[in-house]
Coordinates of C-alpha atoms in Angstrom, one line a residue:
Chain W
M1 CA -11.4 40.0 16.7
R2 CA -12.5 37.3 19.1
L3 CA -13.2 38.3 22.7
D4 CA -10.8 36.0 24.4
A5 CA -8.8 36.7 27.6
D6 CA -5.9 38.1 25.5
N7 CA -8.0 40.5 23.6
I8 CA -9.8 41.7 26.7
G9 CA -6.4 42.3 28.3
L10 CA -5.4 44.4 25.4
I11 CA -8.6 46.5 25.5
V12 CA -8.2 47.0 29.3
A13 CA -4.5 48.1 28.7
A14 CA -5.5 50.5 26.0
V15 CA -8.4 52.0 27.9
G16 CA -6.3 52.1 31.2
G17 CA -3.4 53.7 29.4
L18 CA -5.5 56.3 27.7
A19 CA -7.3 57.1 30.9
L20 CA -4.0 57.7 32.7
L21 CA -2.7 59.6 29.7
F22 CA -5.5 62.2 29.7
G23 CA -6.9 61.8 33.2
L24 CA -3.8 62.1 35.4
P25 CA -2.9 65.7 34.4
L26 CA -6.4 66.8 35.4
V27 CA -6.2 65.4 39.0
V28 CA -2.6 65.9 40.1
E29 CA -0.4 68.9 40.4
L30 CA 2.6 69.5 38.1
F31 CA 5.1 68.4 40.7
T32 CA 3.4 65.0 41.0
L33 CA 3.1 64.7 37.3
L34 CA 6.8 65.3 36.9
Q35 CA 7.5 62.5 39.4
F36 CA 5.1 60.3 37.6
T37 CA 6.9 61.0 34.3
V38 CA 10.2 59.5 35.6
Y39 CA 8.3 56.4 36.9
I40 CA 6.9 55.9 33.5
V41 CA 10.3 56.2 31.9
M42 CA 11.6 53.6 34.2
A43 CA 8.5 51.4 33.4
I44 CA 9.5 51.6 29.7
L45 CA 13.0 50.5 30.7
A46 CA 11.6 47.6 32.7
L47 CA 9.5 46.6 29.7
S48 CA 12.6 46.2 27.6
L49 CA 14.1 43.7 30.1
A50 CA 10.7 42.0 30.6
L51 CA 10.6 41.3 26.9
I52 CA 14.1 39.9 26.4
W53 CA 14.4 38.1 29.7
G54 CA 10.8 37.1 30.5
F55 CA 9.9 36.1 27.0
G56 CA 13.2 35.7 25.1
G57 CA 14.8 33.9 27.9
I58 CA 17.9 36.0 27.5
L59 CA 19.3 37.0 30.9
C60 CA 20.9 40.4 30.3
F61 CA 22.6 42.0 33.3
G62 CA 23.5 45.0 31.2
Q63 CA 20.2 46.5 30.2
A64 CA 21.6 49.8 31.5
V65 CA 24.0 49.8 28.5
F66 CA 21.2 50.5 26.1
F67 CA 19.5 52.9 28.5
G68 CA 22.8 54.9 28.8
L69 CA 23.5 54.7 25.1
G70 CA 20.1 56.1 24.4
A71 CA 20.6 58.9 26.9
Y72 CA 24.0 59.9 25.5
A73 CA 23.0 59.4 21.9
Y74 CA 20.2 61.8 22.3
T75 CA 22.3 64.3 24.2
I76 CA 25.3 64.3 21.9
A77 CA 23.1 64.5 18.8
V78 CA 20.8 67.2 20.1
F79 CA 23.8 69.5 20.9
N80 CA 25.1 68.9 17.4
I81 CA 21.9 69.1 15.4
G82 CA 19.7 71.4 17.5
E83 CA 16.4 70.0 16.2
S84 CA 15.4 67.0 18.3
T85 CA 13.7 64.7 15.8
V86 CA 16.8 63.0 14.5
P87 CA 18.4 62.8 18.0
V88 CA 15.3 61.0 19.3
L89 CA 15.5 58.5 16.4
L90 CA 19.2 58.1 17.1
S91 CA 18.6 57.4 20.7
I92 CA 16.6 54.3 19.5
V93 CA 18.7 53.3 16.6
V94 CA 22.2 53.5 18.2
P95 CA 21.3 51.2 21.2
A96 CA 19.5 48.8 18.8
A97 CA 22.5 48.6 16.5
F98 CA 24.8 48.1 19.5
A99 CA 22.5 45.4 20.8
A100 CA 22.6 43.8 17.4
A101 CA 26.4 43.8 17.3
L102 CA 26.8 42.5 20.9
G103 CA 24.0 40.0 20.3
Y104 CA 25.8 38.8 17.1
F105 CA 28.8 37.7 19.1
M106 CA 26.8 36.2 21.9
F107 CA 24.1 34.3 19.9
Y108 CA 26.1 33.3 16.8
G109 CA 29.0 32.4 19.2
R110 CA 26.4 30.3 21.1
L111 CA 27.3 31.6 24.5
S112 CA 25.4 29.9 27.3
D113 CA 23.3 31.9 29.8
V114 CA 25.9 32.4 32.5
Y115 CA 28.5 33.8 30.1
M116 CA 25.9 36.0 28.5
G117 CA 25.1 37.4 31.9
V118 CA 28.8 38.0 32.6
V119 CA 29.4 39.6 29.2
T120 CA 26.5 42.0 29.4
L121 CA 27.4 43.0 32.9
V122 CA 31.1 43.6 31.9
V123 CA 30.1 45.6 28.9
T124 CA 28.0 47.9 31.1
L125 CA 30.9 48.4 33.5
I126 CA 33.3 49.2 30.6
F127 CA 30.9 51.9 29.4
F128 CA 30.6 53.2 33.0
S129 CA 34.4 53.3 33.4
F130 CA 35.1 54.7 30.0
M131 CA 32.5 57.5 30.2
N132 CA 33.9 58.5 33.7
H133 CA 37.3 59.1 32.0
T134 CA 36.1 61.5 29.4
A135 CA 36.2 64.7 31.4
G136 CA 39.0 66.2 29.4
E137 CA 38.5 69.0 26.8
E138 CA 39.7 66.6 24.1
Y139 CA 36.8 64.2 24.6
R140 CA 34.1 65.7 22.4
I141 CA 31.9 64.6 19.6
G142 CA 31.2 67.6 17.4
A143 CA 29.8 70.4 19.5
S144 CA 29.2 68.2 22.5
R145 CA 31.7 67.5 25.2
L146 CA 31.4 64.1 26.8
G147 CA 31.9 65.6 30.3
G148 CA 33.3 62.5 32.0
F149 CA 32.2 62.0 35.6
N150 CA 30.9 65.6 35.6
G151 CA 28.2 64.6 33.1
I152 CA 26.5 66.8 30.5
P153 CA 24.2 69.5 31.9
A154 CA 21.5 71.6 30.3
I155 CA 20.4 69.1 27.7
P156 CA 17.9 70.8 25.3
P157 CA 14.5 69.2 25.6
I158 CA 12.5 67.6 22.8
N159 CA 10.8 70.1 20.4
M160 CA 7.8 69.8 18.2
P161 CA 9.1 67.9 15.1
G162 CA 10.5 70.5 12.6
D163 CA 10.1 73.5 14.9
P164 CA 13.2 73.8 17.1
G165 CA 11.8 77.0 18.8
R166 CA 8.8 75.2 20.2
V167 CA 10.1 72.9 23.0
L168 CA 7.8 70.6 24.9
W169 CA 6.6 71.7 28.3
P170 CA 7.1 69.3 31.3
E171 CA 3.4 68.5 31.1
E172 CA 3.8 67.6 27.4
M173 CA 6.7 65.4 28.2
Y174 CA 4.3 63.5 30.4
Y175 CA 2.1 62.9 27.5
V176 CA 5.0 61.8 25.4
A177 CA 6.2 59.3 28.1
M178 CA 2.8 57.9 28.9
G179 CA 1.9 57.7 25.2
S180 CA 5.1 55.8 24.5
L181 CA 4.5 53.4 27.4
T182 CA 1.0 52.6 26.3
A183 CA 2.1 52.2 22.7
I184 CA 5.1 50.0 23.5
Y185 CA 3.0 47.9 25.9
I186 CA 0.3 47.2 23.3
G187 CA 2.9 46.8 20.6
L188 CA 4.7 44.2 22.6
R189 CA 1.5 42.3 23.4
L190 CA 0.7 42.2 19.7
L191 CA 4.3 41.2 18.8
L192 CA 4.1 38.3 21.3
R193 CA 1.1 36.8 19.7
S194 CA 2.4 37.1 16.2
H195 CA 4.2 34.2 14.6
F196 CA 7.5 35.8 15.4
G197 CA 6.6 36.3 19.1
R198 CA 5.3 32.7 19.5
V199 CA 8.6 31.5 18.0
I200 CA 10.5 33.7 20.5
V201 CA 8.6 32.0 23.4
A202 CA 9.2 28.6 21.9
I203 CA 12.9 29.3 21.8
R204 CA 12.8 30.2 25.5
E205 CA 11.1 26.8 26.1
N206 CA 13.4 24.7 24.0
E207 CA 16.1 26.0 21.7
T208 CA 16.9 22.6 20.2
R209 CA 13.4 21.9 19.2
A210 CA 12.9 25.3 17.7
E211 CA 16.0 24.7 15.6
L212 CA 14.9 21.2 14.5
L213 CA 11.7 22.8 13.3
G214 CA 13.8 24.9 11.0
Y215 CA 13.7 28.2 12.9
D216 CA 17.0 30.2 13.0
V217 CA 17.3 30.5 16.8
R218 CA 20.3 32.8 16.5
L219 CA 18.6 35.3 14.3
H220 CA 15.4 35.3 16.4
K221 CA 17.3 36.0 19.5
L222 CA 19.3 38.7 17.8
L223 CA 16.1 40.5 16.7
I224 CA 14.4 40.3 20.1
F225 CA 17.6 41.5 21.8
S226 CA 17.8 44.5 19.4
I227 CA 14.1 45.3 20.0
G228 CA 14.8 45.3 23.7
G229 CA 17.8 47.5 23.1
A230 CA 15.7 50.0 21.1
I231 CA 13.1 50.3 23.8
A232 CA 15.7 50.8 26.6
G233 CA 17.3 53.4 24.4
L234 CA 14.0 55.3 24.1
A235 CA 13.7 55.2 27.9
G236 CA 17.2 56.6 28.1
C237 CA 16.3 59.5 25.7
L238 CA 13.2 60.3 27.8
F239 CA 15.3 60.2 31.0
A240 CA 17.9 62.6 29.6
N241 CA 15.0 64.9 28.7
W242 CA 13.3 64.7 32.1
N243 CA 16.6 65.2 33.9
A244 CA 18.1 67.7 31.5
F245 CA 21.4 66.1 32.6
V246 CA 23.2 62.9 32.0
D247 CA 26.2 61.3 33.7
P248 CA 27.9 57.9 33.6
T249 CA 25.8 56.6 36.5
V250 CA 23.2 55.6 33.8
F251 CA 25.7 52.8 33.0
G252 CA 26.3 52.0 36.6
L253 CA 25.9 48.8 38.5
G254 CA 23.1 50.3 40.6
Q255 CA 21.1 51.2 37.5
T256 CA 21.5 47.8 35.9
A257 CA 20.7 46.0 39.1
Q258 CA 17.6 48.1 39.6
I259 CA 16.1 47.0 36.3
I260 CA 16.5 43.3 37.2
I261 CA 14.9 43.9 40.6
W262 CA 11.9 45.7 39.0
V263 CA 11.4 42.7 36.7
I264 CA 11.7 40.1 39.5
V265 CA 9.4 41.9 41.9
G266 CA 6.8 42.7 39.2
G267 CA 6.9 39.2 37.8
L268 CA 9.1 37.6 35.2
G269 CA 7.2 36.3 32.2
T270 CA 4.6 39.1 32.2
L271 CA 4.7 42.6 30.7
I272 CA 2.4 44.4 33.1
G273 CA 4.3 43.0 36.2
P274 CA 7.6 44.8 35.5
V275 CA 5.8 48.0 34.6
I276 CA 4.1 47.9 38.0
G277 CA 7.3 46.8 39.7
A278 CA 9.3 49.7 38.3
M279 CA 6.7 52.3 39.2
L280 CA 6.1 50.9 42.7
L281 CA 9.8 50.6 43.6
Q282 CA 10.6 54.0 42.1
Y283 CA 7.9 55.5 44.2
I284 CA 9.3 53.8 47.3
T285 CA 12.8 55.0 46.5
T286 CA 11.6 58.6 46.1
W287 CA 9.5 58.4 49.3
L288 CA 12.4 56.9 51.3
G289 CA 14.6 59.8 50.0
T290 CA 12.1 62.3 51.3
V291 CA 11.5 60.8 54.8
E292 CA 15.0 59.7 55.3
V293 CA 14.3 56.8 57.6
A294 CA 16.4 54.2 55.9
N295 CA 18.9 54.0 53.1
S296 CA 17.0 53.3 49.9
S297 CA 19.6 50.9 48.5
L298 CA 19.3 48.8 51.7
V299 CA 15.5 48.7 51.4
M300 CA 15.7 47.8 47.7
G301 CA 18.1 44.9 48.6
A302 CA 15.7 43.8 51.4
I303 CA 12.7 43.9 49.0
L304 CA 14.6 41.8 46.5
V305 CA 15.6 39.2 49.1
V306 CA 12.0 39.0 50.4
F307 CA 10.6 38.5 47.0
V308 CA 13.2 35.9 45.9
L309 CA 12.5 33.9 49.0
L310 CA 8.8 34.4 49.6
V311 CA 7.2 35.5 46.3
P312 CA 9.6 34.1 43.7
R313 CA 7.1 34.4 40.9
G314 CA 6.7 38.1 41.5
L315 CA 3.7 40.3 42.2
V316 CA 1.5 39.9 39.1
P317 CA 1.8 36.1 38.6
T318 CA 1.2 35.5 42.3
L319 CA -1.9 37.7 42.2
Q320 CA -3.1 35.9 39.1
L321 CA -2.7 32.5 40.8
L322 CA -4.6 33.7 43.9
W323 CA -7.4 35.0 41.6
Q324 CA -7.6 31.7 39.8
K325 CA -7.8 29.8 43.1
L326 CA -10.5 32.2 44.4
R327 CA -12.5 31.5 41.2
G328 CA -12.4 27.8 42.0
G329 CA -9.2 26.7 40.3
R330 CA -10.4 27.2 36.7
S331 CA -7.2 27.8 34.9
D332 CA -6.9 28.7 31.3
P333 CA -3.3 28.0 30.2
G334 CA -2.4 30.8 27.9
I335 CA -0.4 30.2 24.8
V336 CA 2.0 33.0 25.3
A337 CA 3.1 32.5 28.9
T338 CA 1.8 31.3 32.1
P339 CA 3.9 32.6 35.0
R340 CA 5.1 29.2 35.9
E341 CA 7.0 28.5 32.7
A342 CA 8.6 31.9 32.7
V343 CA 10.0 31.5 36.2
E344 CA 11.2 28.0 35.4
S345 CA 12.9 29.1 32.3
G346 CA 14.4 32.1 34.1
D347 CA 16.1 29.7 36.5
D348 CA 18.2 27.8 34.1
Chain K
M1 CA 11.1 6.4 -7.6
T2 CA 14.7 6.0 -8.4
D3 CA 17.2 3.8 -6.6
A4 CA 19.7 6.6 -6.1
P5 CA 20.3 7.1 -2.4
V6 CA 18.6 10.1 -0.8
L7 CA 21.0 10.2 2.1
Q8 CA 24.6 9.2 2.0
T9 CA 27.6 9.4 4.2
Y10 CA 31.2 9.0 2.9
D11 CA 33.9 8.1 5.3
L12 CA 32.0 9.7 8.2
T13 CA 34.2 10.0 11.3
M14 CA 33.5 11.6 14.7
R15 CA 36.3 11.8 17.3
F16 CA 36.0 13.0 20.9
G17 CA 39.6 13.4 21.9
G18 CA 41.1 10.0 21.6
V19 CA 37.8 8.2 21.3
V20 CA 36.5 7.4 17.9
A21 CA 32.8 7.3 18.3
V22 CA 32.0 7.0 14.6
D23 CA 34.7 5.3 12.5
H24 CA 34.8 5.9 8.7
V25 CA 31.1 5.0 8.1
D26 CA 29.8 4.7 4.5
F27 CA 26.0 4.6 4.7
A28 CA 23.4 4.9 2.0
L29 CA 19.6 5.2 2.3
K30 CA 17.2 4.8 -0.6
E31 CA 14.0 6.7 -1.1
G32 CA 11.0 5.1 0.7
E33 CA 13.1 3.0 3.0
L34 CA 12.4 2.4 6.7
R35 CA 15.8 1.7 8.0
C36 CA 16.6 0.7 11.6
L37 CA 19.9 1.4 13.2
I38 CA 20.6 -0.8 16.1
G39 CA 23.7 -1.6 18.3
P40 CA 24.7 -2.0 21.9
N41 CA 25.2 1.1 24.1
G42 CA 28.2 3.1 23.0
A43 CA 28.1 1.6 19.5
G44 CA 28.0 5.1 18.0
K45 CA 24.5 5.1 16.6
S46 CA 23.4 8.1 18.5
T47 CA 26.6 10.0 17.6
F48 CA 26.1 9.0 14.0
F49 CA 22.5 10.3 14.3
K50 CA 23.7 13.6 15.8
C51 CA 26.1 14.1 12.9
L52 CA 23.2 13.6 10.4
T53 CA 21.0 16.1 12.3
G54 CA 23.6 18.8 12.6
Q55 CA 23.9 18.6 16.4
L56 CA 27.5 17.5 16.0
R57 CA 30.0 18.5 13.4
P58 CA 31.8 15.4 12.1
T59 CA 35.6 15.4 12.3
E60 CA 36.0 13.9 8.9
G61 CA 33.9 12.7 5.9
R62 CA 30.8 14.1 4.1
I63 CA 27.1 13.8 4.4
T64 CA 24.8 14.4 1.4
V65 CA 21.0 14.6 1.2
R66 CA 19.8 14.4 -2.3
D67 CA 22.2 16.9 -4.0
H68 CA 22.9 18.9 -0.9
D69 CA 26.1 18.6 1.0
I70 CA 25.0 19.0 4.6
T71 CA 28.3 18.3 6.4
G72 CA 28.5 20.6 9.3
A73 CA 25.3 22.5 8.4
Q74 CA 23.3 24.1 11.2
S75 CA 20.3 22.0 12.5
H76 CA 17.8 24.6 11.2
E77 CA 19.3 24.4 7.7
I78 CA 19.0 20.6 7.7
A79 CA 15.5 20.8 9.0
R80 CA 14.6 23.3 6.2
L81 CA 15.5 20.6 3.6
G82 CA 12.3 18.9 4.7
I83 CA 13.9 16.6 7.2
G84 CA 12.0 15.8 10.4
I85 CA 14.0 15.0 13.5
K86 CA 13.1 13.5 16.8
T87 CA 16.0 13.4 19.3
Q88 CA 16.7 10.8 21.9
V89 CA 15.9 13.1 24.8
P90 CA 12.4 14.4 24.2
N91 CA 12.6 17.9 22.9
V92 CA 9.3 19.6 23.2
F93 CA 8.1 23.0 24.4
D94 CA 7.1 21.8 27.9
G95 CA 5.5 25.1 29.0
L96 CA 3.4 25.4 25.9
T97 CA 0.2 23.5 25.1
A98 CA 0.2 20.4 22.8
R99 CA -1.7 22.5 20.2
E100 CA 0.9 25.3 20.4
N101 CA 3.7 22.8 20.0
I102 CA 2.3 21.4 16.9
W103 CA 1.2 24.7 15.5
L104 CA 4.7 26.1 15.8
A105 CA 5.9 23.2 13.6
A106 CA 3.0 23.5 11.1
R107 CA 3.3 27.3 10.8
R108 CA 6.8 27.3 9.4
G109 CA 6.6 27.9 5.7
R110 CA 2.8 27.9 5.8
S111 CA 0.1 30.4 5.9
A112 CA -1.7 30.9 9.3
R113 CA -4.9 29.2 7.9
A114 CA -3.1 26.2 6.5
A115 CA -1.2 25.8 9.7
D116 CA -4.4 25.9 11.8
A117 CA -5.9 23.1 9.6
L118 CA -2.8 21.0 9.7
T119 CA -2.5 21.4 13.5
D120 CA -6.1 20.1 14.0
E121 CA -5.4 17.2 11.5
T122 CA -2.2 16.2 13.3
L123 CA -3.7 16.4 16.7
E124 CA -6.5 14.0 15.5
R125 CA -4.1 11.7 13.8
L126 CA -2.1 11.2 17.1
L127 CA -5.2 11.1 19.3
L128 CA -4.1 14.2 21.1
T129 CA -7.2 16.3 20.5
S130 CA -8.5 15.8 24.1
V131 CA -5.2 17.1 25.6
A132 CA -4.6 19.9 23.0
A133 CA -5.0 22.6 25.6
T134 CA -2.8 21.0 28.2
P135 CA 0.8 22.1 28.7
V136 CA 3.0 19.3 27.4
G137 CA 5.1 19.2 30.6
Q138 CA 2.0 18.0 32.4
L139 CA 1.3 15.1 30.0
A140 CA 2.2 11.4 30.6
H141 CA 5.5 10.3 29.1
G142 CA 4.0 8.4 26.2
Q143 CA 1.8 11.3 25.3
R144 CA 4.8 13.7 25.3
Q145 CA 6.5 11.3 22.9
W146 CA 3.5 11.5 20.6
V147 CA 3.4 15.3 20.8
E148 CA 7.0 15.2 19.6
L149 CA 6.1 12.8 16.8
G150 CA 3.2 15.2 16.0
V151 CA 5.7 18.1 15.9
V152 CA 7.9 16.2 13.5
L153 CA 5.0 15.2 11.3
A154 CA 3.4 18.6 11.2
R155 CA 6.4 19.8 9.2
E156 CA 5.3 17.2 6.5
P157 CA 8.9 16.0 6.0
W158 CA 9.9 13.7 3.3
L159 CA 12.7 12.2 5.4
I160 CA 12.3 11.5 9.0
L161 CA 15.0 10.7 11.5
L162 CA 13.8 9.2 14.8
D163 CA 16.1 8.5 17.8
E164 CA 14.4 5.9 20.1
P165 CA 10.8 6.8 19.4
A166 CA 9.5 4.0 21.7
A167 CA 11.7 4.6 24.7
G168 CA 9.9 4.4 28.0
M169 CA 6.6 3.5 26.5
T170 CA 4.1 0.9 27.7
H171 CA 3.5 -2.1 25.6
E172 CA 0.3 -0.7 24.0
E173 CA 1.9 2.6 23.3
V174 CA 4.8 0.8 21.6
E175 CA 2.4 -1.1 19.4
R176 CA 0.6 2.1 18.5
T177 CA 3.9 3.9 17.7
A178 CA 5.0 1.0 15.5
A179 CA 1.7 1.2 13.6
L180 CA 2.1 4.9 13.2
I181 CA 5.7 4.6 12.0
K182 CA 4.5 2.1 9.3
E183 CA 1.8 4.5 8.3
I184 CA 4.3 7.4 8.0
N185 CA 6.5 5.2 5.9
R186 CA 3.9 5.1 3.2
T187 CA 4.7 8.8 2.4
A188 CA 8.1 9.3 3.9
T189 CA 11.6 7.8 4.1
L190 CA 12.6 6.9 7.7
I191 CA 15.7 6.2 9.8
V192 CA 14.9 4.8 13.2
V193 CA 17.5 4.4 15.9
E194 CA 16.3 2.0 18.5
H195 CA 17.5 -0.7 20.9
D196 CA 14.2 -2.3 21.9
M197 CA 14.3 -5.5 19.8
Q198 CA 10.6 -6.2 20.1
F199 CA 9.9 -2.8 18.5
I200 CA 12.5 -3.4 15.8
K201 CA 10.8 -6.7 14.9
M202 CA 7.5 -4.9 14.6
I203 CA 8.7 -2.3 12.1
A204 CA 12.0 -3.3 10.6
D205 CA 12.8 -4.1 7.0
V206 CA 16.5 -3.5 6.5
V207 CA 18.6 -3.2 9.7
T208 CA 22.0 -1.6 10.0
V209 CA 23.9 -2.9 13.1
F210 CA 26.5 -0.6 14.6
H211 CA 29.4 -1.8 16.7
Q212 CA 32.4 0.1 18.0
G213 CA 31.6 3.0 15.7
A214 CA 31.5 1.1 12.5
I215 CA 28.8 -0.8 10.6
L216 CA 28.9 -4.5 11.5
V217 CA 26.1 -5.9 9.4
E218 CA 23.5 -4.5 7.1
D219 CA 20.8 -6.9 6.1
N220 CA 17.1 -7.6 6.4
V221 CA 15.8 -8.1 9.9
A222 CA 15.5 -11.9 9.8
N223 CA 19.1 -12.4 8.6
V224 CA 20.4 -9.9 11.2
M225 CA 18.6 -11.8 14.0
R226 CA 20.2 -15.0 12.8
N227 CA 23.7 -13.5 12.4
P228 CA 26.1 -14.9 15.0
K229 CA 28.2 -11.8 15.0
V230 CA 25.2 -9.7 15.9
R231 CA 24.2 -12.2 18.6
D232 CA 27.6 -11.9 20.1
V233 CA 27.9 -8.1 20.3
Y234 CA 24.3 -7.3 20.9
L235 CA 21.7 -9.9 21.6
G236 CA 24.1 -12.1 23.6
K237 CA 24.9 -9.2 25.8
Q238 CA 21.3 -8.3 26.3
A239 CA 20.3 -11.9 27.2
A240 CA 23.1 -12.1 29.7

């Protein structure tokens, strides 16, 4: 393995991830650790959109669909099965399969970006509306009622694989979440420098050219969209676990808009940016909720406006640029993505 | 080398509403040829080209490449038959480096090691080694065109379709491109769509002249230049 910038980044990510994974529980109290767990879950969700929008060039306004499907798939399955291993797998497989089906119509039907945005948004709202109407006794899947707008309470937490009696402690849930985030982040970095990942970025840059080289653009987009769906689904599963409760707001407009804001604020076209964006904004939201000085939605909106107008590249790419300038303008254009390309491609 | 056509169209027609852009064209290309398609603006040569490359689905007629019927096939399927395509509007990966552009072409259907070697070779062949690490969007227009040629060549196609390869180039660049196309022609069959007559004179052998969606004349370049009909529809207009 050569020691280039990309590999150094990977090593830093791995070391940093592991340090947080084992270090944080030693220094903070359980309450803070629990808060941190949900930030991490949201960071995983942000990663899913960072991948398909920032690298795949697919503007999905409905990333919440996969998040919500993951949460409900886990919940319904765990009530029916009891043991949590299969439900966790289902929370990944069901959203991925749904993403594949939705993606099939969008990519093989060659929908343009704007329509794709509209379709994904509407699909989210359909789920939101439908799940809100399933409060009646007749809406049930096996042993699990869907609960409608009341949601589903008392969701059994994940247990040790094969041992339903041994459920994970909140502290252990932190390890699961942080371990997942680190693994997914590193996995995506590796994916993006594989042949498949480089083709994905090439498609974002120029679909026609990729096609004229003999790459099946539709299939590549379908696959990356499904991978994004799977990751968002896992985030949904972890969220249902953390919350022990799920209701249709996971499909809501607020949820889906939030994901986009995290990615924009953190930096489109990077993976670490949206992770930081999600954690930072979740922290601010929680903090605003405690001090009650301003409405948190209002502040989120203001932050989005400020970023779009003043820091359109997002936090991480802007800091990268500043760092390069400070070092005397020595730039090394990466093969995967420099922030500039990503922002440009996100605009069209 | 047989004389059987490697690319053929039968009765190819493309309509846009009431406009017939390509009108029942029968066209045949033999292996090893370097064929130029010329014609005034709106003659239908680019539409014809887009039908060949799968960017447009013809309204009527058939297109065959060797034994494959490619009528209405997807662009990537046509490309996989070993056909290299350069479109009129430069289609390159602007945000990626010249090396990455060419590597993406070389890697398809090849091992990573073979792709790396072919990438270096192609960069050298097109004199792009010095700008290999520069994002293509930052290169001069002529260099971008060559990157696209490099991307086409790195697939090692046996049939190459080029739409206006010399558009917007300086005189020296045009000469280099002409030399390059002749060199490519030693190993590959080519169709070149172009309306720069100087460029055509540098490279042409047999020329097909399009006019109002149909083939007006098909002959060697000297005869085409002398042909009064061609002068009327094309050269006359350009001189005026």
